[in-house]
Coordinates of C-alpha atoms and ligand atoms in Angstrom, one line a residue:
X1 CA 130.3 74.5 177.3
X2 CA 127.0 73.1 177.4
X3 CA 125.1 72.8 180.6
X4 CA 121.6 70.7 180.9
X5 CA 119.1 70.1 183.8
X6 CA 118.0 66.2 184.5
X7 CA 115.4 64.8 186.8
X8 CA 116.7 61.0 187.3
X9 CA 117.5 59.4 190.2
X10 CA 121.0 59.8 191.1
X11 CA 122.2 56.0 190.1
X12 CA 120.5 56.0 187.4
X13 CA 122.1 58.2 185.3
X14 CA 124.7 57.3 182.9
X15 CA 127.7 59.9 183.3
X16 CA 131.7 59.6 183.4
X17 CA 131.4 61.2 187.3
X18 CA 128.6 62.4 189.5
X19 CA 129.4 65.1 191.9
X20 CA 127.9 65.7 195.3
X21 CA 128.5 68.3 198.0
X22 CA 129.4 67.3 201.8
X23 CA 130.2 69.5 204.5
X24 CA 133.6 69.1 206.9
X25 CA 131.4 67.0 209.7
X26 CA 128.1 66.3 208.4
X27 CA 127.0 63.7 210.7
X28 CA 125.3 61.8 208.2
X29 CA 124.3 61.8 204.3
X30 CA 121.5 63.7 202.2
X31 CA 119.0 61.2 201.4
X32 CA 120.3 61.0 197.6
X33 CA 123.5 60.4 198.4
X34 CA 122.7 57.8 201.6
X35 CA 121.0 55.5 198.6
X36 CA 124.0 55.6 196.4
X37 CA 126.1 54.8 199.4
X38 CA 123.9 51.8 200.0
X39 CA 124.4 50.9 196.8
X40 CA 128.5 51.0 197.0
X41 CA 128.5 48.9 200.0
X42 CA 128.8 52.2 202.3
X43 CA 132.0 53.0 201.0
X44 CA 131.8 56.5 201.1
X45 CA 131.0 56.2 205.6
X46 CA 133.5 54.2 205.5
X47 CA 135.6 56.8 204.1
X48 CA 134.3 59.6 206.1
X49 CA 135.0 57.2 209.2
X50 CA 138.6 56.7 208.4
X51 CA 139.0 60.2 207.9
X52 CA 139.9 59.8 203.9
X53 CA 137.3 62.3 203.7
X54 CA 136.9 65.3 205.7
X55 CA 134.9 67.9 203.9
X56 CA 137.2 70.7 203.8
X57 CA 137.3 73.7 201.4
X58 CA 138.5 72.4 198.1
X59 CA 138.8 68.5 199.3
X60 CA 137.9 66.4 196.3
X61 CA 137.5 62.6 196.6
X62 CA 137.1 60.6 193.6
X63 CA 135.7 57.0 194.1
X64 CA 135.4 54.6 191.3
X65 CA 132.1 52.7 191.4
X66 CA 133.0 49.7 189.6
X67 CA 129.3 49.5 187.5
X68 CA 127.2 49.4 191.1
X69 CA 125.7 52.3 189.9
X70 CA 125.7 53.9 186.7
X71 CA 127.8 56.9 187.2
X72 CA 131.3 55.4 186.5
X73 CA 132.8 57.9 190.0
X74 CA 131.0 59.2 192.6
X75 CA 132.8 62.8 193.0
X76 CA 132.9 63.8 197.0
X77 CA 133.2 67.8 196.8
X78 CA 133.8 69.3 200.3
X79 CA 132.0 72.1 201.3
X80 CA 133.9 73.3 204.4
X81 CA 132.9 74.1 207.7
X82 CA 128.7 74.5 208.1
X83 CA 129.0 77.2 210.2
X84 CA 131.4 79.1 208.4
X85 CA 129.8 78.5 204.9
X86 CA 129.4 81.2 202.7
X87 CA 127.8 81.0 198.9
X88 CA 131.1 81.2 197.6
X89 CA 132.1 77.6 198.9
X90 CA 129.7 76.2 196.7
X91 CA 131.8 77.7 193.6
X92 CA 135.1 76.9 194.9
X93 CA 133.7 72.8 195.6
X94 CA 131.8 72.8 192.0
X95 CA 135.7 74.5 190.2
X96 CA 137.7 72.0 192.1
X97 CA 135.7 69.0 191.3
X98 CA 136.1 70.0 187.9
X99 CA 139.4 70.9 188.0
X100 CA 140.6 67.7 189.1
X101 CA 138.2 65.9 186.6
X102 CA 140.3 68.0 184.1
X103 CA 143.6 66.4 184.7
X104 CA 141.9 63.1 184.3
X105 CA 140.8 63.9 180.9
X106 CA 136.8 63.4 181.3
X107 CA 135.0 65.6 179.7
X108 CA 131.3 65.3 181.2
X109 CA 130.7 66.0 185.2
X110 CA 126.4 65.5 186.4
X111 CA 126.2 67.9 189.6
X112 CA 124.0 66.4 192.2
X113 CA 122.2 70.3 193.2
X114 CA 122.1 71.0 197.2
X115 CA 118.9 71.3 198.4
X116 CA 118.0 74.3 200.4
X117 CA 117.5 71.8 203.4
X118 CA 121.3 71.7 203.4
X119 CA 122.9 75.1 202.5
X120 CA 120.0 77.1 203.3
X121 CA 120.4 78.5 199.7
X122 CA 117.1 77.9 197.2
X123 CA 118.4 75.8 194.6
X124 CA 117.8 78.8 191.8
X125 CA 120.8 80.6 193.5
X126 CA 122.7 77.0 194.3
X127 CA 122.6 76.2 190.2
X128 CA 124.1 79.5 189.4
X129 CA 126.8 79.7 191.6
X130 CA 127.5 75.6 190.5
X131 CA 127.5 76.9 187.1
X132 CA 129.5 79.6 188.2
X133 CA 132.5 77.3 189.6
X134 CA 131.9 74.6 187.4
X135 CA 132.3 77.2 184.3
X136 CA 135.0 78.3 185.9
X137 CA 136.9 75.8 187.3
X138 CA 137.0 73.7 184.0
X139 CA 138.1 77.3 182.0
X140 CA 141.6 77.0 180.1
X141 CA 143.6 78.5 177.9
X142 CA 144.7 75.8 175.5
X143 CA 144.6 77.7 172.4
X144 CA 148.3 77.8 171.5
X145 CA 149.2 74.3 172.1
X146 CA 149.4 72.8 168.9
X147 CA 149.7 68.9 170.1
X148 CA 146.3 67.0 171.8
X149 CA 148.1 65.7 174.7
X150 CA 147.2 69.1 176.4
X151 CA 143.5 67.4 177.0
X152 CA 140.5 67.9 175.3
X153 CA 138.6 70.0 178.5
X154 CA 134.8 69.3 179.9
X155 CA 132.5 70.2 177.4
X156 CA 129.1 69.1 178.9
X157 CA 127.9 70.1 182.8
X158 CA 124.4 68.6 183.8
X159 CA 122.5 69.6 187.3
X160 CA 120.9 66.6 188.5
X161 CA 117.3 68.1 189.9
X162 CA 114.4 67.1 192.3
X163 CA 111.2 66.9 189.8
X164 CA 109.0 70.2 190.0
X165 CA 111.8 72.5 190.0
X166 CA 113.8 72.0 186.7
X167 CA 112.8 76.0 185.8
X168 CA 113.7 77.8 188.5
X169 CA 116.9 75.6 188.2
X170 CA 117.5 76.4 184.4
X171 CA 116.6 80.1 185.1
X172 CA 119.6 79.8 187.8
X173 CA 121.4 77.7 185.5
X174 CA 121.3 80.6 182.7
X175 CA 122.1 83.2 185.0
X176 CA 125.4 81.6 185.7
X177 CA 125.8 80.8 182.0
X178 CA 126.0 84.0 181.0
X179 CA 128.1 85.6 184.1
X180 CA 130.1 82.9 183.6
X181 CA 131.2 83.3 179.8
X182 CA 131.6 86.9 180.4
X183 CA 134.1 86.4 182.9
X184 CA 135.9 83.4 180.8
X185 CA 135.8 85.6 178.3
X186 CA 137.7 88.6 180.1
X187 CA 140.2 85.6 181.3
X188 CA 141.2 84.9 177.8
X189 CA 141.5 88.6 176.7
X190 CA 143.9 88.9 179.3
X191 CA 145.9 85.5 179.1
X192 CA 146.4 86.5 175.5
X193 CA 150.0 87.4 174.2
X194 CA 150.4 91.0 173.4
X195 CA 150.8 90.3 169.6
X196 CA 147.3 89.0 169.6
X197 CA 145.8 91.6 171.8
X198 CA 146.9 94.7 170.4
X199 CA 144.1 97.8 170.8
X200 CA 142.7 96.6 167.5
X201 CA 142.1 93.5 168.5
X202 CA 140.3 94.5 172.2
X203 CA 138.0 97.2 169.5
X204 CA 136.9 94.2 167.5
X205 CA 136.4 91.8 170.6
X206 CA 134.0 94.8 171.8
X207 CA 132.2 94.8 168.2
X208 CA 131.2 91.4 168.4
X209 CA 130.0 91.6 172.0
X210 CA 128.0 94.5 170.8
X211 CA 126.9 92.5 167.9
X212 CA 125.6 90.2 169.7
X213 CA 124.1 92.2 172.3
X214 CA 122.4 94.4 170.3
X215 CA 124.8 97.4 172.3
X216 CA 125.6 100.6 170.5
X217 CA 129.4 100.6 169.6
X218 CA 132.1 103.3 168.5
X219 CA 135.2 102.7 168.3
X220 CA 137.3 106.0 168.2
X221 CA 140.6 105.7 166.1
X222 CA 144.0 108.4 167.4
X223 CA 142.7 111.0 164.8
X224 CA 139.3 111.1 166.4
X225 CA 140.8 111.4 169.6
X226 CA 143.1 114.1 169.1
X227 CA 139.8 115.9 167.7
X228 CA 138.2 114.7 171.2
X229 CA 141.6 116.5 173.2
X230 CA 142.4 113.3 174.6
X231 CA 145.8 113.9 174.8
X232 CA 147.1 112.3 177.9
X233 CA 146.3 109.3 176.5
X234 CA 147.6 109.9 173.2
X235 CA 150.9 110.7 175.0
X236 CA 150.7 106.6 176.2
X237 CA 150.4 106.0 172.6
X238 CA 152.8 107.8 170.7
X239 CA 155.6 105.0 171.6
X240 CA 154.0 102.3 169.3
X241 CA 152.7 101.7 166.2
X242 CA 149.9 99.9 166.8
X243 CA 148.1 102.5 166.7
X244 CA 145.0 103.7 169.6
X245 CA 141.4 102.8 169.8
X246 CA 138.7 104.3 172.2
X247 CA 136.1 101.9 172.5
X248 CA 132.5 103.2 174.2
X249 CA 129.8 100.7 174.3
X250 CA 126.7 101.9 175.0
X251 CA 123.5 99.4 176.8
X252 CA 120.2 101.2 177.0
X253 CA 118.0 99.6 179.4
X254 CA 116.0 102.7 180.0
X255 CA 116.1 104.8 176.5
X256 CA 116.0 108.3 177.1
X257 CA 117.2 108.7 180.9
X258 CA 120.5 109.2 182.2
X259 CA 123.5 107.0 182.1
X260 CA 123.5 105.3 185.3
X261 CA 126.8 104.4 185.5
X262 CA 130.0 104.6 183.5
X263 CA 132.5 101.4 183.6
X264 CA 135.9 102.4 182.6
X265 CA 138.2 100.2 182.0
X266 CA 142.8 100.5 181.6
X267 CA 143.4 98.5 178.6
X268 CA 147.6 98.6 178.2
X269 CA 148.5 96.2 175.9
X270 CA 151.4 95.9 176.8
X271 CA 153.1 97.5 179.1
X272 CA 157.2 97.8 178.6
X273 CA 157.4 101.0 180.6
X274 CA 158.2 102.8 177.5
X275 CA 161.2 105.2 177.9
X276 CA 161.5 104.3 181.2
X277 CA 161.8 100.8 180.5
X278 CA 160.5 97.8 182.8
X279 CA 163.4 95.3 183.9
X280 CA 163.3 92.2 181.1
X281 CA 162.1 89.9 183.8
X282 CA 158.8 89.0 184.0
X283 CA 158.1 91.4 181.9
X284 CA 155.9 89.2 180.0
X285 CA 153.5 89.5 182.6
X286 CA 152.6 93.0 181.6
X287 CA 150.5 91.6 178.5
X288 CA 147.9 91.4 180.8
X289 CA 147.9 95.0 181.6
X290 CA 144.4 95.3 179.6
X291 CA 142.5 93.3 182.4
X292 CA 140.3 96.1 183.3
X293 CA 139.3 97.2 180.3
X294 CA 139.1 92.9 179.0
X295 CA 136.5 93.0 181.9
X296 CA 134.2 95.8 181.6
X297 CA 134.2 94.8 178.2
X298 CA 133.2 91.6 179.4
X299 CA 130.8 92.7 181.8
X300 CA 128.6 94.6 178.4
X301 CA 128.5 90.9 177.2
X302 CA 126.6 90.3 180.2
X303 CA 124.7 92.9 180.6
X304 CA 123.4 92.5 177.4
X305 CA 122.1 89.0 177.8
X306 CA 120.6 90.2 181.6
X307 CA 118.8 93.1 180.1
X308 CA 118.4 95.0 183.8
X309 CA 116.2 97.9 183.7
X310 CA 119.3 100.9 183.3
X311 CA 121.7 103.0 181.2
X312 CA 125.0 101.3 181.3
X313 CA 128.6 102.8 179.3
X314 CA 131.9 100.8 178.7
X315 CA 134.7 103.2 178.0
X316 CA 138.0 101.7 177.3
X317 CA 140.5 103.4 175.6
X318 CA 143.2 100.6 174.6
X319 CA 147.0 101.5 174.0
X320 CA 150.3 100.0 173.8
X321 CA 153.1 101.7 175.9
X322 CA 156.9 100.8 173.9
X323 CA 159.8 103.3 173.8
X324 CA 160.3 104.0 170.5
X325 CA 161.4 107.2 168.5
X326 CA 158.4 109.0 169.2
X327 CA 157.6 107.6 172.5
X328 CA 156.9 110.4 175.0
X329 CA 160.0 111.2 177.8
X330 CA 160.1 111.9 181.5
X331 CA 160.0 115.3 182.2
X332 CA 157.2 116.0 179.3
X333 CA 154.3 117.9 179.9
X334 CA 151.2 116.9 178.7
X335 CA 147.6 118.5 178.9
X336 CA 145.1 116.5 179.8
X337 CA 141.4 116.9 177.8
X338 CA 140.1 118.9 181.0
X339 CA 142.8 121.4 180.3
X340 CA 145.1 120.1 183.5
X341 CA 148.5 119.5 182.8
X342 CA 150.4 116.7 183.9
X343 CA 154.3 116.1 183.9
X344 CA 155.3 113.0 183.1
X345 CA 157.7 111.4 185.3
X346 CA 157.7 108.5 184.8
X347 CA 156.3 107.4 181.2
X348 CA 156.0 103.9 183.5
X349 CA 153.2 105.9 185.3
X350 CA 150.6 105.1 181.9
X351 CA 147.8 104.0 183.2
X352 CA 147.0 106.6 185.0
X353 CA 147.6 108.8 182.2
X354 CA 145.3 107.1 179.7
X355 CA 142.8 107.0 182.6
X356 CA 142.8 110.7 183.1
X357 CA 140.7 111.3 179.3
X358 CA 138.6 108.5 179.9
X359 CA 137.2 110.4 183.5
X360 CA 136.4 113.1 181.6
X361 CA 135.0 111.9 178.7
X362 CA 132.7 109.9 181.7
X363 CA 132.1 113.1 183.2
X364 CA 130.9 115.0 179.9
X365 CA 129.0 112.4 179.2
X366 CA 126.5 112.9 182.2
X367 CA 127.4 109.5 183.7
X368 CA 125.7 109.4 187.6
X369 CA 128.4 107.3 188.7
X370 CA 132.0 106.2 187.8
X371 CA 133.4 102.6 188.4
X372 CA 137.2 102.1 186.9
X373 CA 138.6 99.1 187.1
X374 CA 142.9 99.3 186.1
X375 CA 146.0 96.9 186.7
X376 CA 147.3 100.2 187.9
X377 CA 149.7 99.9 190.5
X378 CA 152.7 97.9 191.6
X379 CA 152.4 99.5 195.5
X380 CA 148.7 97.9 195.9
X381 CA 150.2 94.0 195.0
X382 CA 152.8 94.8 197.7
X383 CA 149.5 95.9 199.7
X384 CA 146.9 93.5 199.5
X385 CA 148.9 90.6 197.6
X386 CA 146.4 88.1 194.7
X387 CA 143.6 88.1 197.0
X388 CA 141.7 91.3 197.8
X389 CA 141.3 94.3 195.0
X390 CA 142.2 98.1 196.5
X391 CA 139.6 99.7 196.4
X392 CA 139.1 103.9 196.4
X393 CA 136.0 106.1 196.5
X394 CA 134.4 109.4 196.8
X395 CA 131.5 107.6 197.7
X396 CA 130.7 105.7 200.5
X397 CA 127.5 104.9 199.5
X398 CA 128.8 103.6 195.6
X399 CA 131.6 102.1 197.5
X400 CA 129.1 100.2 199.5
X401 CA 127.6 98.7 196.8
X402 CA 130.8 97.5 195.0
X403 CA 132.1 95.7 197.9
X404 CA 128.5 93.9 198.6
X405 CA 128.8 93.1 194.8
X406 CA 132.6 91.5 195.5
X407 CA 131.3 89.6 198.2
X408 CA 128.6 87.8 196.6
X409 CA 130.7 87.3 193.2
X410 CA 134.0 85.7 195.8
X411 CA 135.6 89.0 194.1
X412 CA 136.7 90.2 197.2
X413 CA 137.6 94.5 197.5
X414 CA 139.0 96.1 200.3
X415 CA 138.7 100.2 200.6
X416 CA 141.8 102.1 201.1
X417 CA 142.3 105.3 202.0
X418 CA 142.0 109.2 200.0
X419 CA 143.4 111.5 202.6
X420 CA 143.6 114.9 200.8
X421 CA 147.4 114.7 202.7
X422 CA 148.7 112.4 200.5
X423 CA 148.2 114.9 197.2
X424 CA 151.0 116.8 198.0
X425 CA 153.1 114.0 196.8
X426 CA 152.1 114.7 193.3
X427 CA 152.7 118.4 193.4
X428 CA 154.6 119.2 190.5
X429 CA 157.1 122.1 190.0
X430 CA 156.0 122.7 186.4
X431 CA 152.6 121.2 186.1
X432 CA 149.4 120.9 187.8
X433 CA 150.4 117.2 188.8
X434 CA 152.9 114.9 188.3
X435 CA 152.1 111.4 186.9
X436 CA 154.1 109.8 190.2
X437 CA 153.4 110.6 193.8
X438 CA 156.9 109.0 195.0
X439 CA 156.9 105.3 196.2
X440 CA 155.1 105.6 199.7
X441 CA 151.4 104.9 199.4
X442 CA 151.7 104.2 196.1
X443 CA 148.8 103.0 195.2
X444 CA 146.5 105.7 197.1
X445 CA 148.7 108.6 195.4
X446 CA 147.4 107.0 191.2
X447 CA 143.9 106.7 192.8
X448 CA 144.2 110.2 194.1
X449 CA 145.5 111.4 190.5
X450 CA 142.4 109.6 188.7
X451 CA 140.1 111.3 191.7
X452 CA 141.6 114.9 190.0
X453 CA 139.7 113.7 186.9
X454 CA 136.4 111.9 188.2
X455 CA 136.0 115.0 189.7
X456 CA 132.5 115.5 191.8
X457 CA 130.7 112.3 190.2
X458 CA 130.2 109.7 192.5
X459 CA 133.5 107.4 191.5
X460 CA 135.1 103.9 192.9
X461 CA 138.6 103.1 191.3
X462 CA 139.4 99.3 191.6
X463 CA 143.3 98.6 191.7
X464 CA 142.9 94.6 190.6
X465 CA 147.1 94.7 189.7
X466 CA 146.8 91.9 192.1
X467 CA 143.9 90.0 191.5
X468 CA 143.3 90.1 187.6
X469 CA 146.0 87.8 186.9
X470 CA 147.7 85.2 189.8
X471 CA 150.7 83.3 189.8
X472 CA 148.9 80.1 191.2
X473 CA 146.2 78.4 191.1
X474 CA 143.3 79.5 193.7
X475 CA 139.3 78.9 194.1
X476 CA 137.8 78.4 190.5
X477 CA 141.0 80.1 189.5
X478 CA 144.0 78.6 187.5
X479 CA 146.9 80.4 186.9
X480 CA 146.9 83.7 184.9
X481 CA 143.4 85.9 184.3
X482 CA 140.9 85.6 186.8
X483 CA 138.5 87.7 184.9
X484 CA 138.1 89.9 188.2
X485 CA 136.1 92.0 188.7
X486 CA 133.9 91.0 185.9
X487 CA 131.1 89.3 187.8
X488 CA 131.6 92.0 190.5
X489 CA 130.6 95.1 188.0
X490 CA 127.7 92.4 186.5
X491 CA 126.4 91.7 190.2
X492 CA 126.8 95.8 190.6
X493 CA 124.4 96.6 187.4
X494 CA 122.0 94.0 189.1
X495 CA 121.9 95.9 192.2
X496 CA 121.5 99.6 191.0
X497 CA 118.9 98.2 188.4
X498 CA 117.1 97.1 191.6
X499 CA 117.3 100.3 193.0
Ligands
BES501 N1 150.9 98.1 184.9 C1 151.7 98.6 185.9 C2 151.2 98.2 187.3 C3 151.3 96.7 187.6 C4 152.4 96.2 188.3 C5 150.3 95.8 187.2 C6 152.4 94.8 188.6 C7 150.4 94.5 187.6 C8 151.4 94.0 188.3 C9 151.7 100.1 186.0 O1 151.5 100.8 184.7 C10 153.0 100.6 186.5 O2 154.0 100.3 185.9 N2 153.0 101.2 187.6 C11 154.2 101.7 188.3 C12 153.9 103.1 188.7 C13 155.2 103.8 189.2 C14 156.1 104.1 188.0 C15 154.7 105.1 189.9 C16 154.5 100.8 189.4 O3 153.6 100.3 190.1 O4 155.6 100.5 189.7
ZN502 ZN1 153.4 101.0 183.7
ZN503 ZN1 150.5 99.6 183.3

């Protein structure tokens, strides 16, 4: 995707559609658009008078403007409400303008930017979050269709900007460039079939982010691991052979300090069940049990190109979970690299499991703070459905910052609860714990497990079962990957970098 910033008047400018923002109720039309209007005839007032166009959240109204002007469609994007607008909105208009220009098979869109006379934002933070939408909105995953009909996709986005302020525009407009890749990027990891996204493959997705970021990389193969004692994960492992990988990306932002904070991310490649098998349907859906790791992976990429001042770690430790011959059973102990052992009772329970070495290899490390981010739970989908991520914490104040991060990225995470009450649900009779806590709360008893292993470091776990993959399409979303919580953790560097 290319994006560009042009100073031109509005008519003027020769593109297949030109965008512009209204809100549900504006009374009357930004001076820009006003002259276009003029130019039309008043077309779009009459419009807005007849109620074709109302403004709402997602409303897009394409009008053709048979050579008036020289954009060939004036694009009406609603904004919403005024009142009730939030930065978000301007994503969601900029992904559903593009979105619909997508079925229509045009492949250039010119953004006329909101001026901070109308959203209140400065039009740096307005270009990224266009980008933002924009990039995400005209994001799919084409790559398997072998015929053209499937469209050929926008390839070029331009911001249409007042003179004097094209470079705080392009410095907005590369901001959102690079949040916005990362998080397409974590989309396609996760919207690709299993076969093509075996551990392996995540490993040498991380080595080229890492090439190109200048990062530190290792990548950790099962022999290395089993030197490390990271045998909980291992266990996860033994069903398949496509063998493990522990990936750990290291960004140095302040060379010599501490680590500042440790992403770790569940990266299942696919996740049958193993011996306690998943039912065949929509079983499919479970290639995209890698999402968390997909996005703090992602996230490096852009923490790379940001360059905050900080000490940031990726640690994903990617696995396939298959019944096989020596796939590990229900009713297996297993100890864990901190010593604890764990009876496995249902080998459906993996995540968790693999999760367990990673804490403590975050731990030893020195890490300051934990942030795991794992399609972990059934339970928290029944919870808080495709919309909100669970989210679980030691730390209020960490937890704080996550959530603040959501809400500016439209990533949106809502806290549940860690009563110590709930651990006697995974009291084992043979083992430290037991990998299930029983069906009620389900999703607070796995968080609770991964707690035994963050130990005393401040920690949040993010449950995004729900929200890294949807059924339908939502916001900037299509179907499948979401990329969530990729721009989340990127906004969260931001923040403790700021700190
Ligand atoms: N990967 C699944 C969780 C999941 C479910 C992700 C639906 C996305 C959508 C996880 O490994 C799992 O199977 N969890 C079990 C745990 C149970 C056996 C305690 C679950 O949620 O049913
Ligand atoms: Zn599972
Ligand atoms: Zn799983």
């Amino acid at each position: 995707m290319q994006y560009n910033v042009i100073v031109q008047n509005a008519d003027e400018i020769k593109t297949g559609a030109l965008a512009v923002f209204y809100f549900q109720g504006q009374d009357s039309l930004s001076g820009k658009l006003e002259a276009i209007d003029l130019k039309l005839g008043g077309i779009i007032k009459q419009l807005i008078g007849v109620g074709e166009i109302k403004g709402k959240a997602g409303e897009v109204t394409v009008i053709h403007s048979g050579s008036k002007v020289k954009p060939q469609r004036i694009v009406v994007c609603g904004l919403g409400k005024k009142d009730l607008f939030k930065p978000d909105a301007i994503r969601q208009a900029a992904g559903s303008a593009c979105k619909n220009l997508l079925k229509k098979n045009i492949n250039e869109i010119s953004f006329l930017l909101p001026e901070k006379g109308m959203t209140g934002l400065d039009e740096e933070l307005a270009a990224q979050l266009l980008v933002e939408g924009a990039g995400l909105g005209a994001w799919s995953f084409k790559k398997y269709f072998t015929s053209p009909d499937n469209g050929s996709g926008i390839d070029v986005i331009n911001l249409v900007a007042t003179d004097g302020q094209q470079e705080r525009i392009k410095t907005g407009v590369e901001k959102g460039r690079i949040i916005t890749e990362a998080a397409n990027l974590a989309r396609e990891m996760s919207n690709e079939p299993a076969n093509y996204m075996k551990p392996s493959d995540m490993a040498r997705i991380a080595e080229q982010v890492a090439e190109e970021g200048n990062l530190e990389i290792e990548i950790l193969d099962q022999l290395m691991m089993k030197e490390l004692g990271m045998r909980s994960v291992l266990a996860v492992a033994q069903g398949s052979s496509n063998l493990p990988n522990f990936i750990i990306m290291k960004y140095n932002g302040l060379p010599g300090e501490d680590i500042d904070l440790a992403l770790v991310g569940k990266a299942v490649t696919f996740d049958s069940g193993g011996i306690s098998i998943k039912p065949s349907e929509k079983m499919e859906a479970m290639k995209m049990d890698m999402s968390g790791g997909a996005a703090v992976i992602a996230a490096m990429k852009a923490i790379a190109a940001l360059k905050p001042a900080l000490n940031v770690v990726a640690l994903v430790a990617a696995v396939e979970n298959l019944p096989s011959g020596t796939a590990q059973r229900p009713g297996d102990v297993v100890k864990a690299m901190n010593g604890k052992t764990i009876e496995v009772i249902s080998t459906d329970a993996e995540g968790r499991m693999t999760l367990a070495d990673v804490l403590t290899y975050a731990g030893n490390m020195g890490a300051k703070r934990i942030v795991d981010v794992a399609t972990l739970t059934g339970a928290c989908v029944i919870a808080l459905g495709e919309v909100a991520t669970g989210m679980f914490s030691n730390n209020q104040e960490l937890a704080d910052m996550v959530k603040e991060a959501g809400e500016e990225a439209g990533e949106y995470m809502w806290q549940m609860p860690m009563y110590d009450e709930y651990k006697e649900q995974y009291k084992s009779d043979v083992a430290d714990f037991k990998n299930v806590g029983g069906r009620d709360g389900g999703a607070i008893t796995a968080a609770l497990f991964l707690g035994e292993f963050a130990g005393t470091v401040p920690w949040v776990h993010l449950d995004v079962a729900g929200t890294a993959m949807i059924g339908k399409d939502r916001k900037y979303w299509s179907k499948g990957g979401t990329g969530v919580p990729a721009r989340t953790l990127i906004n969260l560097v931001l923040a403790l970098a700021e700190k």
